[in-house]
Coordinates of C-alpha atoms in Angstrom, one line a residue:
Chain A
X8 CA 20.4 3.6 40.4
X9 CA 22.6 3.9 43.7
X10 CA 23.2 0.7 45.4
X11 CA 25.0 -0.2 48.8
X12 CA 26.5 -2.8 49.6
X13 CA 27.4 -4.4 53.0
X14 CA 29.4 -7.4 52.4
X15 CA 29.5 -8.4 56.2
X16 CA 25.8 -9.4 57.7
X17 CA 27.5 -10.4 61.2
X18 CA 30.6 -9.3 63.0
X19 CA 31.2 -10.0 66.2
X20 CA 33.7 -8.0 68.9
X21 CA 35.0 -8.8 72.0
X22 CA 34.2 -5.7 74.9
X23 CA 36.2 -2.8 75.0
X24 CA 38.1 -3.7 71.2
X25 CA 37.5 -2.1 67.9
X26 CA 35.4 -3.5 65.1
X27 CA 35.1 -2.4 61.6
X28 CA 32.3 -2.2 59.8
X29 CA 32.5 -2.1 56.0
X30 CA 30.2 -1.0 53.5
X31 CA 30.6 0.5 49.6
X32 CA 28.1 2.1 47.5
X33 CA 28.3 2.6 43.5
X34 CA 27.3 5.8 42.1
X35 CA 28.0 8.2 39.2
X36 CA 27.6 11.2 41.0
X37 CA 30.0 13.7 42.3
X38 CA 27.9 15.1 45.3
X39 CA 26.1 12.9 48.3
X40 CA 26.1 12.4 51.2
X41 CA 26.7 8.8 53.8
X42 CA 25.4 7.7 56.8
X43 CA 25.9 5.2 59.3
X44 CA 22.2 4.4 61.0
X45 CA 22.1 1.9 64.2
X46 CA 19.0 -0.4 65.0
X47 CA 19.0 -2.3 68.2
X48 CA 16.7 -4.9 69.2
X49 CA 14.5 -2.3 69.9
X50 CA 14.3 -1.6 66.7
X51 CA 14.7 2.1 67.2
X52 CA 16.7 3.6 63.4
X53 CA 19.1 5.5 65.1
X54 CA 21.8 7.8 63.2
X55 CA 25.5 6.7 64.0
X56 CA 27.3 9.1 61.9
X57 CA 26.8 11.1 58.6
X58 CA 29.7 12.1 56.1
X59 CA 29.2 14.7 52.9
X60 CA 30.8 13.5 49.9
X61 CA 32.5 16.9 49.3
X62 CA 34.4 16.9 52.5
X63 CA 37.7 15.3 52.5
X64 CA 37.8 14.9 56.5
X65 CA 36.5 11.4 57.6
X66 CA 33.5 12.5 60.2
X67 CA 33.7 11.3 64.4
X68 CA 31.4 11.1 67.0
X69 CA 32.6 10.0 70.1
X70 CA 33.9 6.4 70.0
X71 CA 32.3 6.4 66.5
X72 CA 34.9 7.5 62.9
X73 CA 34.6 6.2 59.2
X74 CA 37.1 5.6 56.9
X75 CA 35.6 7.3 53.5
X76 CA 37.6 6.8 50.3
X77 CA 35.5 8.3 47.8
X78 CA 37.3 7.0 45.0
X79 CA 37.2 3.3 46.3
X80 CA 33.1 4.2 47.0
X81 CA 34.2 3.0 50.2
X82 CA 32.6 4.1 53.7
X83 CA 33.7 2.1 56.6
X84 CA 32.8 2.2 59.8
X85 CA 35.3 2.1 63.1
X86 CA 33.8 1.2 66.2
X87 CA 36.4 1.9 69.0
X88 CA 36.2 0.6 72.7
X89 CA 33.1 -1.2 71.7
X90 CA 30.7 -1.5 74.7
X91 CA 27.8 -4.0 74.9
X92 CA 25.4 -1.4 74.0
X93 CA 26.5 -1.1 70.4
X94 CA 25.1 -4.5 69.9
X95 CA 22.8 -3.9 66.5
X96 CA 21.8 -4.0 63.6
X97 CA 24.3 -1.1 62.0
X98 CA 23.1 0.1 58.3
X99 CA 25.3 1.9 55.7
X100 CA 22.9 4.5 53.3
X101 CA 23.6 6.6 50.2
X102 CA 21.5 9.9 49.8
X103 CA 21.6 11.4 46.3
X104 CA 22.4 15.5 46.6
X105 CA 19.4 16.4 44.5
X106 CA 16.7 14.6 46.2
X107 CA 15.6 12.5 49.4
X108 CA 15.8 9.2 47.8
X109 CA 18.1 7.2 50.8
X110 CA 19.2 3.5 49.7
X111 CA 20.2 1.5 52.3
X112 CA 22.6 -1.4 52.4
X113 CA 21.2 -5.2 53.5
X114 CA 23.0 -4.4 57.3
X115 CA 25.7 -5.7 59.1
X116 CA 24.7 -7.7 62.6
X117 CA 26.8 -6.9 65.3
X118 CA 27.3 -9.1 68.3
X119 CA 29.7 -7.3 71.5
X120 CA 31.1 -10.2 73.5
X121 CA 31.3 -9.4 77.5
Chain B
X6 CA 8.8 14.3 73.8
X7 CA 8.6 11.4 71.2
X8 CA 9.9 13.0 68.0
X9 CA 8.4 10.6 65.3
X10 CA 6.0 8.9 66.5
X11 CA 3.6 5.5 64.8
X12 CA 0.8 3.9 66.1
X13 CA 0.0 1.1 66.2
X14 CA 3.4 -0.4 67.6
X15 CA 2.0 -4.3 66.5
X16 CA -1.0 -4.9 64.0
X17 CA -1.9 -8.2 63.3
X18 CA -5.0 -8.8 61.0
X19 CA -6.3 -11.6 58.3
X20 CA -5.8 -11.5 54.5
X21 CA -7.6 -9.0 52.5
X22 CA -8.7 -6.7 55.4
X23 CA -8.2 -2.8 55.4
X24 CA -5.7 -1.5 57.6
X25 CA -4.2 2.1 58.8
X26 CA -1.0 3.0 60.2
X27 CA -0.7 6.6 61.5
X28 CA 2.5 8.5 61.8
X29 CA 3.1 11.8 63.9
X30 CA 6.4 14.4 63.8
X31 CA 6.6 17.3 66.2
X32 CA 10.4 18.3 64.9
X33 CA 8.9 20.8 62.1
X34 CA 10.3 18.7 59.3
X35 CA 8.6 19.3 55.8
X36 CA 9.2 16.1 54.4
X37 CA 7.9 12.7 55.5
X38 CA 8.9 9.2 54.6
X39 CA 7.5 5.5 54.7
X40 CA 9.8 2.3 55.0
X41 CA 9.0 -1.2 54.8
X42 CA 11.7 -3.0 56.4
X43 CA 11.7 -7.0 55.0
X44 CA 11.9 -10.2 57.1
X45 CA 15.8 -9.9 56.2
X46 CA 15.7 -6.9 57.4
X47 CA 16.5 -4.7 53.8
X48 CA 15.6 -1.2 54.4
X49 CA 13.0 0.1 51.4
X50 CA 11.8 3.1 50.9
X51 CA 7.9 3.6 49.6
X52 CA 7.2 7.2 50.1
X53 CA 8.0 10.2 50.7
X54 CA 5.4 13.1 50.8
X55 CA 6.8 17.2 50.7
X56 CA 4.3 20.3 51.4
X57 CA 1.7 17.2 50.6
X58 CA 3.2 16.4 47.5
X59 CA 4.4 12.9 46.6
X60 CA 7.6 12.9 45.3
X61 CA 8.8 9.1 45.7
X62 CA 7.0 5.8 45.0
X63 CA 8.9 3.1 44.7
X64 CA 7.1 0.6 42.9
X65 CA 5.0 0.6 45.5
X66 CA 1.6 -1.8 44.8
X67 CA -1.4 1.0 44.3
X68 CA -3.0 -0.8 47.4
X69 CA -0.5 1.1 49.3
X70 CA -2.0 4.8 49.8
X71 CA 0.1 7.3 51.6
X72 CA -2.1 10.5 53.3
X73 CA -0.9 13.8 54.8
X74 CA -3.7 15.8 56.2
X75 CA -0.8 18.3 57.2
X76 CA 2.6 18.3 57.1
X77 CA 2.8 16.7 60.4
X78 CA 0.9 13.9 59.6
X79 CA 1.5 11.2 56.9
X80 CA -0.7 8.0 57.2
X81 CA 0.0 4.8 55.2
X82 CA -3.3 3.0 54.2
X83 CA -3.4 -1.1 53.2
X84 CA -5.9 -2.2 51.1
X85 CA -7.0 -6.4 50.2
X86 CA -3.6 -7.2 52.8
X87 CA -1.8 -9.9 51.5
X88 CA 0.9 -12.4 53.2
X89 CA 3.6 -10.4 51.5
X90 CA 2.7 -7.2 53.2
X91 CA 3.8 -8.2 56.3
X92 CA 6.8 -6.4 57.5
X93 CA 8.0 -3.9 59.9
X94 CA 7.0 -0.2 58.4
X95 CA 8.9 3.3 59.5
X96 CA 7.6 6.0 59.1
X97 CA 10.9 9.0 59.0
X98 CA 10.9 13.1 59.0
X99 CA 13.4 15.2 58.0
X100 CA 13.9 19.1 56.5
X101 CA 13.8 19.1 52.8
X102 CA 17.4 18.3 51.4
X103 CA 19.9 15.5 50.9
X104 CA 22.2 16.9 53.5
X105 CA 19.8 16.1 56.6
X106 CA 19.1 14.0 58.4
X107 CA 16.2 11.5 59.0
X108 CA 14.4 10.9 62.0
X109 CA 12.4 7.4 62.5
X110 CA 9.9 6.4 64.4
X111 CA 9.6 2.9 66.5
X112 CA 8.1 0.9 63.5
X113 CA 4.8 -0.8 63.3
X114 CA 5.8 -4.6 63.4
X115 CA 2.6 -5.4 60.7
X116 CA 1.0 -9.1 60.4
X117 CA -1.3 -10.7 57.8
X118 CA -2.2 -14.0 58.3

């Protein structure tokens, strides 16, 4: 079976810097997809970002980019000109390509310093 | 409009009672999902129901009993709770297929004492 793995369960940034987030997965298949999923004290699950395994180009949104090395199994997260609003709960998850099965990782907490 | 949507927000109840959770999407997704999210706050999932079909259960206890009147719909039922159930539980929609995405709901913050 898939598993995640988020080796950082708190981070901490100062306002305005960039923060990485890390996260790897182990797999044997060739086709998946990643995501990036936010939850803030609200506890709202709130999609970050979302990367296919097939495409070579590391997905952005806004101040949001990952670093995806899909030989390393590795899917980072880049967090740039953090604002105090990113403060969360951020969660790494693996989808298989042939079903809806998502793991998720154990989460990293992330605390933005003003 | 609240896309997914679970009532009740907080349920707290004694050991070995019966309880529901109900869980609404207005996106047009096919598939549904249930979470239970831990104290440590690991993300699991339990079930996930397609066209009223189950297609995941994740070692799931069979007090656990997902139910999907329609495809909009998909309604966890707790038998005999114990301590151990308690737990935040999401309920998640999405389009059938790896490649999309899920949408949660606020949780149900669930407590057995």
């Amino acid at each position: 079976a898939q598993t995640v793995t988020q080796s950082q369960p708190e981070m901490s940034v100062q306002e305005a810097e960039t923060v990485t987030l890390s996260c790897t997965y182990d797999t044997s298949e060739s086709d998946y997809y990643l995501f990036w999923y936010k939850q803030p004290p609200s506890r709202q699950m709130i999609l970050v970002i979302r990367q296919e395994a097939y495409k070579q180009q590391n997905a952005t949104e806004n101040r949001f980019s990952v670093n995806f090395q899909k030989a390393a199994k590795s899917f980072s997260l880049k967090i740039s000109d953090s604002q105090l609003g990113d403060a969360a709960m951020y969660f790494c998850a693996y989808r298989s390509h042939n079903n809806n099965d998502m793991r998720f990782g154990a989460g990293t907490r992330l605390t933005v310093k003003p | 409009d609240t896309a997914v949507s679970q009532t009740p927000k907080y349920l707290v109840t004694q050991m070995g009672n019966d309880k529901s959770i109900k869980c609404e999407q207005n996106l047009g997704h096919d598939t549904m999902y249930w979470y239970k999210q831990d104290s440590k706050k690991f993300l699991k999932i339990m079930f996930s129901y397609n066209n009223k079909e189950l297609i995941i259960n994740e070692t799931v206890p069979n007090r656990f009993s997902p139910k999907s009147p329609d495809k909009a719909h998909l309604n966890l039922h707790i038998n005999s709770l114990e301590l151990g159930d308690s737990a935040v539980y999401f309920c998640a929609s999405s389009y059938t297929g790896a490649k999309n995405i899920q949408y949660f709901g606020a949780g149900t913050r669930l407590s057995v004492l």
